[in-house]
Tab-separated table of C-alpha atoms and ligand atoms in Angstrom:
chain	number	residue	atom	x	y	z
Z	1	MET	CA	-4.276	43.508	-66.814
Z	2	ALA	CA	-4.904	45.497	-69.983
Z	3	HIS	CA	-8.465	45.419	-71.320
Z	4	LEU	CA	-7.151	44.768	-74.827
Z	5	ASP	CA	-3.709	43.298	-75.331
Z	6	ILE	CA	-2.390	42.945	-78.871
Z	7	SER	CA	0.971	41.302	-79.443
Z	8	GLY	CA	2.875	40.409	-82.581
Z	9	LEU	CA	-0.209	40.927	-84.737
Z	10	GLU	CA	0.337	40.363	-88.435
Z	11	VAL	CA	-2.067	40.689	-91.345
Z	12	ARG	CA	-1.380	39.917	-94.994
Z	13	TYR	CA	-3.483	40.575	-98.045
Z	14	GLY	CA	-2.456	37.587	-100.135
Z	15	THR	CA	1.288	37.482	-99.661
Z	16	VAL	CA	1.645	41.232	-99.035
Z	17	PRO	CA	2.232	42.061	-95.360
Z	18	VAL	CA	-0.079	44.919	-94.323
Z	19	LEU	CA	0.410	44.814	-90.557
Z	20	SER	CA	3.648	43.620	-89.000
Z	21	GLY	CA	4.493	43.043	-85.370
Z	22	ILE	CA	1.754	45.205	-83.877
Z	23	ASP	CA	2.058	45.389	-80.079
Z	24	LEU	CA	-0.413	47.526	-78.169
Z	25	ALA	CA	-2.001	47.288	-74.747
Z	26	VAL	CA	-5.102	49.376	-74.045
Z	27	GLU	CA	-6.557	49.949	-70.585
Z	28	ARG	CA	-10.248	49.733	-69.806
Z	29	GLY	CA	-11.927	53.067	-70.493
Z	30	GLU	CA	-9.005	54.366	-72.497
Z	31	LEU	CA	-9.584	56.378	-75.687
Z	32	VAL	CA	-6.714	55.694	-78.057
Z	33	GLY	CA	-6.380	57.702	-81.270
Z	34	LEU	CA	-4.769	56.057	-84.301
Z	35	VAL	CA	-3.034	58.396	-86.725
Z	36	GLY	CA	-0.747	57.939	-89.705
Z	37	PRO	CA	-0.672	58.347	-93.457
Z	38	SER	CA	-3.267	56.833	-95.735
Z	39	GLY	CA	-2.477	53.164	-96.325
Z	40	SER	CA	-0.531	52.776	-93.071
Z	41	GLY	CA	-2.894	50.036	-91.869
Z	42	LYS	CA	-5.191	51.832	-89.411
Z	43	SER	CA	-8.419	50.410	-90.876
Z	44	THR	CA	-6.867	46.994	-91.270
Z	45	LEU	CA	-5.935	46.958	-87.590
Z	46	LEU	CA	-9.514	47.753	-86.537
Z	47	ARG	CA	-10.939	45.218	-88.997
Z	48	ALA	CA	-8.517	42.529	-87.861
Z	49	LEU	CA	-9.420	43.082	-84.205
Z	50	VAL	CA	-13.082	42.262	-84.860
Z	51	GLY	CA	-12.282	39.347	-87.144
Z	52	LEU	CA	-13.238	40.948	-90.473
Z	53	VAL	CA	-9.695	40.242	-91.735
Z	54	PRO	CA	-8.037	37.113	-90.368
Z	55	PRO	CA	-4.684	37.765	-88.672
Z	56	ALA	CA	-1.784	35.720	-90.048
Z	57	ALA	CA	0.004	35.701	-86.697
Z	58	GLY	CA	-0.038	37.195	-83.250
Z	59	ARG	CA	-2.201	37.222	-80.190
Z	60	VAL	CA	-5.195	39.322	-79.131
Z	61	VAL	CA	-6.462	39.124	-75.554
Z	62	LEU	CA	-9.719	40.929	-74.791
Z	63	GLU	CA	-11.121	41.019	-71.261
Z	64	GLY	CA	-8.582	38.396	-70.248
Z	65	LYS	CA	-9.606	35.944	-72.977
Z	66	ASP	CA	-7.532	34.920	-75.978
Z	67	VAL	CA	-9.454	35.539	-79.189
Z	68	ASP	CA	-9.271	32.558	-81.541
Z	69	TYR	CA	-9.976	34.049	-84.970
Z	70	ALA	CA	-10.273	30.562	-86.487
Z	71	SER	CA	-13.126	29.625	-84.165
Z	72	LYS	CA	-16.710	30.641	-84.966
Z	73	ALA	CA	-17.652	30.404	-81.289
Z	74	SER	CA	-14.766	32.639	-80.267
Z	75	LEU	CA	-15.721	35.192	-82.952
Z	76	ARG	CA	-19.333	35.174	-81.738
Z	77	GLY	CA	-18.064	35.795	-78.216
Z	78	LEU	CA	-15.886	38.597	-79.551
Z	79	ARG	CA	-18.847	40.276	-81.253
Z	80	ASP	CA	-20.604	40.356	-77.884
Z	81	HIS	CA	-17.782	42.525	-76.578
Z	82	ALA	CA	-16.531	44.570	-79.522
Z	83	ALA	CA	-18.311	46.776	-82.042
Z	84	ILE	CA	-17.013	48.620	-85.081
Z	85	VAL	CA	-18.497	51.752	-86.681
Z	86	PHE	CA	-17.441	52.848	-90.165
Z	87	GLN	CA	-17.455	56.052	-92.177
Z	88	GLN	CA	-20.427	54.709	-94.154
Z	89	TYR	CA	-22.998	54.077	-91.479
Z	90	ASN	CA	-24.980	51.478	-93.479
Z	91	LEU	CA	-28.305	51.870	-91.735
Z	92	PHE	CA	-31.203	49.785	-93.049
Z	93	GLN	CA	-33.037	52.354	-95.184
Z	94	ASN	CA	-36.364	50.513	-95.014
Z	95	MET	CA	-36.448	50.434	-91.216
Z	96	SER	CA	-37.233	53.140	-88.685
Z	97	VAL	CA	-34.467	54.432	-86.446
Z	98	LEU	CA	-35.860	52.380	-83.562
Z	99	ASP	CA	-35.936	49.174	-85.622
Z	100	ASN	CA	-32.395	49.780	-86.884
Z	101	ILE	CA	-31.208	49.806	-83.283
Z	102	THR	CA	-33.305	46.919	-81.949
Z	103	VAL	CA	-33.155	44.445	-84.847
Z	104	THR	CA	-29.930	42.721	-83.778
Z	105	PRO	CA	-30.619	42.673	-80.021
Z	106	VAL	CA	-34.091	41.187	-80.700
Z	107	LYS	CA	-33.534	38.929	-83.732
Z	108	VAL	CA	-30.008	37.724	-83.054
Z	109	ARG	CA	-29.668	38.004	-79.285
Z	110	GLY	CA	-33.260	37.107	-78.415
Z	111	ARG	CA	-33.820	40.134	-76.181
Z	112	PRO	CA	-37.488	40.887	-75.366
Z	113	LYS	CA	-38.696	43.536	-77.800
Z	114	ALA	CA	-40.135	45.934	-75.214
Z	115	GLU	CA	-36.910	45.870	-73.242
Z	116	ALA	CA	-34.753	46.435	-76.358
Z	117	GLU	CA	-36.980	49.339	-77.404
Z	118	ALA	CA	-36.796	50.988	-73.991
Z	119	GLU	CA	-33.010	50.762	-74.156
Z	120	ALA	CA	-32.960	52.065	-77.719
Z	121	ARG	CA	-34.962	55.122	-76.650
Z	122	ALA	CA	-32.503	55.784	-73.840
Z	123	LEU	CA	-29.580	55.404	-76.263
Z	124	LEU	CA	-31.178	57.805	-78.736
Z	125	ALA	CA	-31.555	60.355	-75.966
Z	126	ARG	CA	-27.907	59.822	-75.095
Z	127	VAL	CA	-26.778	60.616	-78.655
Z	128	GLY	CA	-29.076	63.649	-78.797
Z	129	LEU	CA	-31.799	62.079	-80.954
Z	130	ALA	CA	-34.747	61.715	-78.576
Z	131	GLY	CA	-37.975	61.889	-80.585
Z	132	LYS	CA	-36.441	60.441	-83.786
Z	133	GLU	CA	-37.520	56.844	-83.025
Z	134	ARG	CA	-40.034	56.672	-85.875
Z	135	ALA	CA	-37.963	58.562	-88.446
Z	136	TYR	CA	-36.424	56.735	-91.415
Z	137	PRO	CA	-32.721	57.180	-92.191
Z	138	ASP	CA	-33.370	59.290	-95.317
Z	139	GLN	CA	-35.215	61.827	-93.153
Z	140	LEU	CA	-32.075	62.444	-91.081
Z	141	SER	CA	-28.883	64.378	-91.754
Z	142	GLY	CA	-25.612	62.506	-92.170
Z	143	GLY	CA	-24.557	63.474	-88.654
Z	144	GLN	CA	-27.828	62.210	-87.223
Z	145	GLN	CA	-27.531	58.954	-89.167
Z	146	GLN	CA	-24.006	58.445	-87.888
Z	147	ARG	CA	-25.259	58.987	-84.321
Z	148	VAL	CA	-27.949	56.345	-84.958
Z	149	ALA	CA	-25.160	54.021	-86.136
Z	150	ILE	CA	-23.283	54.677	-82.896
Z	151	ALA	CA	-26.467	54.047	-80.867
Z	152	ARG	CA	-26.928	50.800	-82.823
Z	153	ALA	CA	-23.405	49.721	-81.868
Z	154	LEU	CA	-24.014	50.696	-78.224
Z	155	ALA	CA	-27.210	48.623	-78.132
Z	156	LEU	CA	-24.970	45.559	-78.267
Z	157	LYS	CA	-23.368	46.747	-74.999
Z	158	PRO	CA	-19.793	46.489	-76.245
Z	159	ALA	CA	-16.905	46.942	-73.846
Z	160	LEU	CA	-14.732	47.934	-76.812
Z	161	ILE	CA	-15.740	50.248	-79.659
Z	162	LEU	CA	-13.668	50.734	-82.787
Z	163	LEU	CA	-14.423	53.905	-84.748
Z	164	ASP	CA	-13.016	54.203	-88.273
Z	165	GLU	CA	-13.236	57.758	-89.625
Z	166	VAL	CA	-16.841	58.051	-88.466
Z	167	THR	CA	-16.941	61.781	-89.177
Z	168	ALA	CA	-15.059	61.751	-92.491
Z	169	ALA	CA	-18.173	61.749	-94.685
Z	170	LEU	CA	-20.031	64.421	-92.691
Z	171	ASP	CA	-20.530	68.068	-93.492
Z	172	PRO	CA	-18.200	70.114	-91.270
Z	173	GLU	CA	-20.987	71.614	-89.177
Z	174	LEU	CA	-22.252	68.119	-88.251
Z	175	VAL	CA	-18.927	66.727	-87.097
Z	176	ARG	CA	-18.906	68.252	-83.620
Z	177	ASP	CA	-22.162	66.567	-82.506
Z	178	VAL	CA	-20.737	63.151	-83.344
Z	179	LEU	CA	-17.424	63.930	-81.640
Z	180	ASP	CA	-19.291	65.078	-78.519
Z	181	VAL	CA	-21.028	61.693	-78.354
Z	182	ILE	CA	-17.678	59.919	-78.618
Z	183	LYS	CA	-16.202	62.075	-75.864
Z	184	ASP	CA	-19.129	61.295	-73.555
Z	185	LEU	CA	-18.627	57.565	-74.102
Z	186	ALA	CA	-14.981	57.868	-73.169
Z	187	GLY	CA	-16.085	59.330	-69.833
Z	188	GLU	CA	-18.263	56.271	-69.230
Z	189	GLY	CA	-15.579	53.620	-69.183
Z	190	ILE	CA	-15.988	52.254	-72.717
Z	191	THR	CA	-12.654	51.395	-74.277
Z	192	MET	CA	-12.233	52.990	-77.697
Z	193	LEU	CA	-9.870	52.943	-80.627
Z	194	LEU	CA	-10.492	55.917	-82.870
Z	195	VAL	CA	-9.147	56.492	-86.372
Z	196	SER	CA	-9.815	60.092	-87.353
Z	197	HIS	CA	-8.495	63.033	-89.306
Z	198	GLU	CA	-9.858	65.298	-86.575
Z	199	MET	CA	-6.462	65.953	-85.032
Z	200	GLY	CA	-7.821	68.694	-82.771
Z	201	PHE	CA	-10.307	66.228	-81.326
Z	202	ILE	CA	-7.692	63.501	-80.830
Z	203	ARG	CA	-5.421	65.978	-79.087
Z	204	GLU	CA	-8.234	67.070	-76.782
Z	205	ALA	CA	-9.991	63.752	-76.099
Z	206	ALA	CA	-7.515	60.871	-76.534
Z	207	HIS	CA	-5.593	59.486	-73.592
Z	208	ARG	CA	-2.895	58.158	-75.908
Z	209	VAL	CA	-2.096	58.354	-79.597
Z	210	VAL	CA	-0.637	55.619	-81.777
Z	211	MET	CA	1.332	56.739	-84.829
Z	212	MET	CA	1.323	54.119	-87.588
Z	213	ASP	CA	3.308	53.900	-90.785
Z	214	ALA	CA	3.719	51.113	-93.326
Z	215	GLY	CA	1.855	48.569	-91.212
Z	216	ARG	CA	3.826	49.201	-88.037
Z	217	VAL	CA	3.419	51.137	-84.828
Z	218	VAL	CA	6.005	53.907	-85.019
Z	219	GLU	CA	5.370	55.627	-81.703
Z	220	VAL	CA	2.834	55.599	-78.865
Z	221	GLY	CA	2.415	58.372	-76.351
Z	222	PRO	CA	0.158	61.005	-74.845
Z	223	PRO	CA	-1.183	63.598	-77.330
Z	224	SER	CA	1.283	66.189	-76.008
Z	225	GLN	CA	4.161	63.930	-77.073
Z	226	ILE	CA	2.842	62.814	-80.446
Z	227	PHE	CA	1.652	66.251	-81.561
Z	228	ASP	CA	4.215	68.549	-79.968
Z	229	ALA	CA	7.345	66.583	-79.157
Z	230	PRO	CA	7.495	63.286	-81.061
Z	231	THR	CA	10.511	61.106	-80.440
Z	232	GLU	CA	10.453	59.541	-83.923
Z	233	GLU	CA	11.472	61.332	-87.102
Z	234	ARG	CA	8.620	59.650	-89.005
Z	235	THR	CA	6.042	61.091	-86.581
Z	236	ARG	CA	7.642	64.511	-86.794
Z	237	ALA	CA	7.490	64.458	-90.614
Z	238	PHE	CA	3.836	63.377	-90.586
Z	239	MET	CA	2.825	66.008	-88.047
Z	240	SER	CA	4.608	68.808	-89.866
Z	241	LYS	CA	2.645	67.924	-93.016
Z	242	ILE	CA	-0.790	67.736	-91.458
Z	243	ILE	CA	-0.348	70.928	-89.516
Z	244	ARG	CA	0.674	72.847	-92.617
Z	245	HIS	CA	-2.084	71.574	-94.929
R	1	ADP	N1	-8.999	44.404	-99.256
R	1	ADP	C1	-7.730	44.715	-99.512
R	1	ADP	N2	-6.995	43.971	-100.374
R	1	ADP	C2	-5.689	44.254	-100.611
R	1	ADP	N3	-5.029	45.276	-100.036
R	1	ADP	C3	-5.702	46.056	-99.194
R	1	ADP	C4	-7.077	45.819	-98.881
R	1	ADP	N4	-7.476	46.758	-97.983
R	1	ADP	C5	-6.404	47.537	-97.756
R	1	ADP	N5	-5.331	47.114	-98.475
R	1	ADP	C6	-3.978	47.688	-98.424
R	1	ADP	O1	-3.516	47.580	-97.103
R	1	ADP	C7	-2.783	48.720	-96.729
R	1	ADP	C8	-3.381	49.334	-95.469
R	1	ADP	O2	-4.673	49.841	-95.786
R	1	ADP	P1	-5.631	50.457	-94.689
R	1	ADP	O3	-5.651	49.571	-93.497
R	1	ADP	O4	-6.910	50.734	-95.360
R	1	ADP	O5	-4.860	51.809	-94.324
R	1	ADP	P2	-5.411	53.153	-93.652
R	1	ADP	O6	-6.729	52.861	-93.006
R	1	ADP	O7	-4.342	53.526	-92.674
R	1	ADP	O8	-5.513	54.149	-94.749
R	1	ADP	C9	-2.788	49.641	-97.937
R	1	ADP	O9	-1.599	49.433	-98.636
R	1	ADP	C10	-3.976	49.173	-98.714
R	1	ADP	O10	-3.784	49.432	-100.084
R	2	MG	MG1	-8.611	53.695	-93.317
């Protein structure tokens, strides 16, 4: 059974359909890249999956359980399994790195503080930030802050991580460190959906790529297909543009 199974998913903003008939099954541990022109619905798909935008129709099954987006209890259960990280990392500026990572596990989940802190230290080491526990966000570079945001998401032990252009706001020389963290996670069995303009990274790290346009899935395939030999004209047109510019 797929780890995440999306079928017939529809989202509307008001009466305007933004996602239509999205079908996608993702295996456990798979890294799926989402590509497509601006406005094609990539962010909306990630936001809908975690319940930030209510779907108008369709079915989402995560870890064998139907997600009921109308039920608070089901959404709480979902947030135990799925985390989303955005371009703007939104760390709490008045809290140390360690507190940023432990606040939700301790205050919301009731985890013992010492245990949460030990885990946070291990996570910081994993994202290459050992020794930054006591730093405040404004003492870190954008790339370091984004890695703290990823560590904060990991502290919730999600089985599914959704990453929406997490490197888009970073200076070019800081991008690689964040991408390396993402690649490591993919090797550890965490299922990931990744929206990114880093086509080289998607080609190298993604197991499959989803091409979206106008709120629909146009084509799904391995990177070699989507980048080098797309079956759909729309994918071909998109790829020829991004490679040239
Ligand atoms: N909060 C919103 N209200 C109304 N329309 C929105 C909102 N957010 C996004 N849209 C529209 O939904 C479509 C898909 O947007 P989005 O999911 O952000 O695309 P992408 O991430 O692929 O650039 C676009 O036409 C966008 O203008
Ligand atoms: Mg977007």
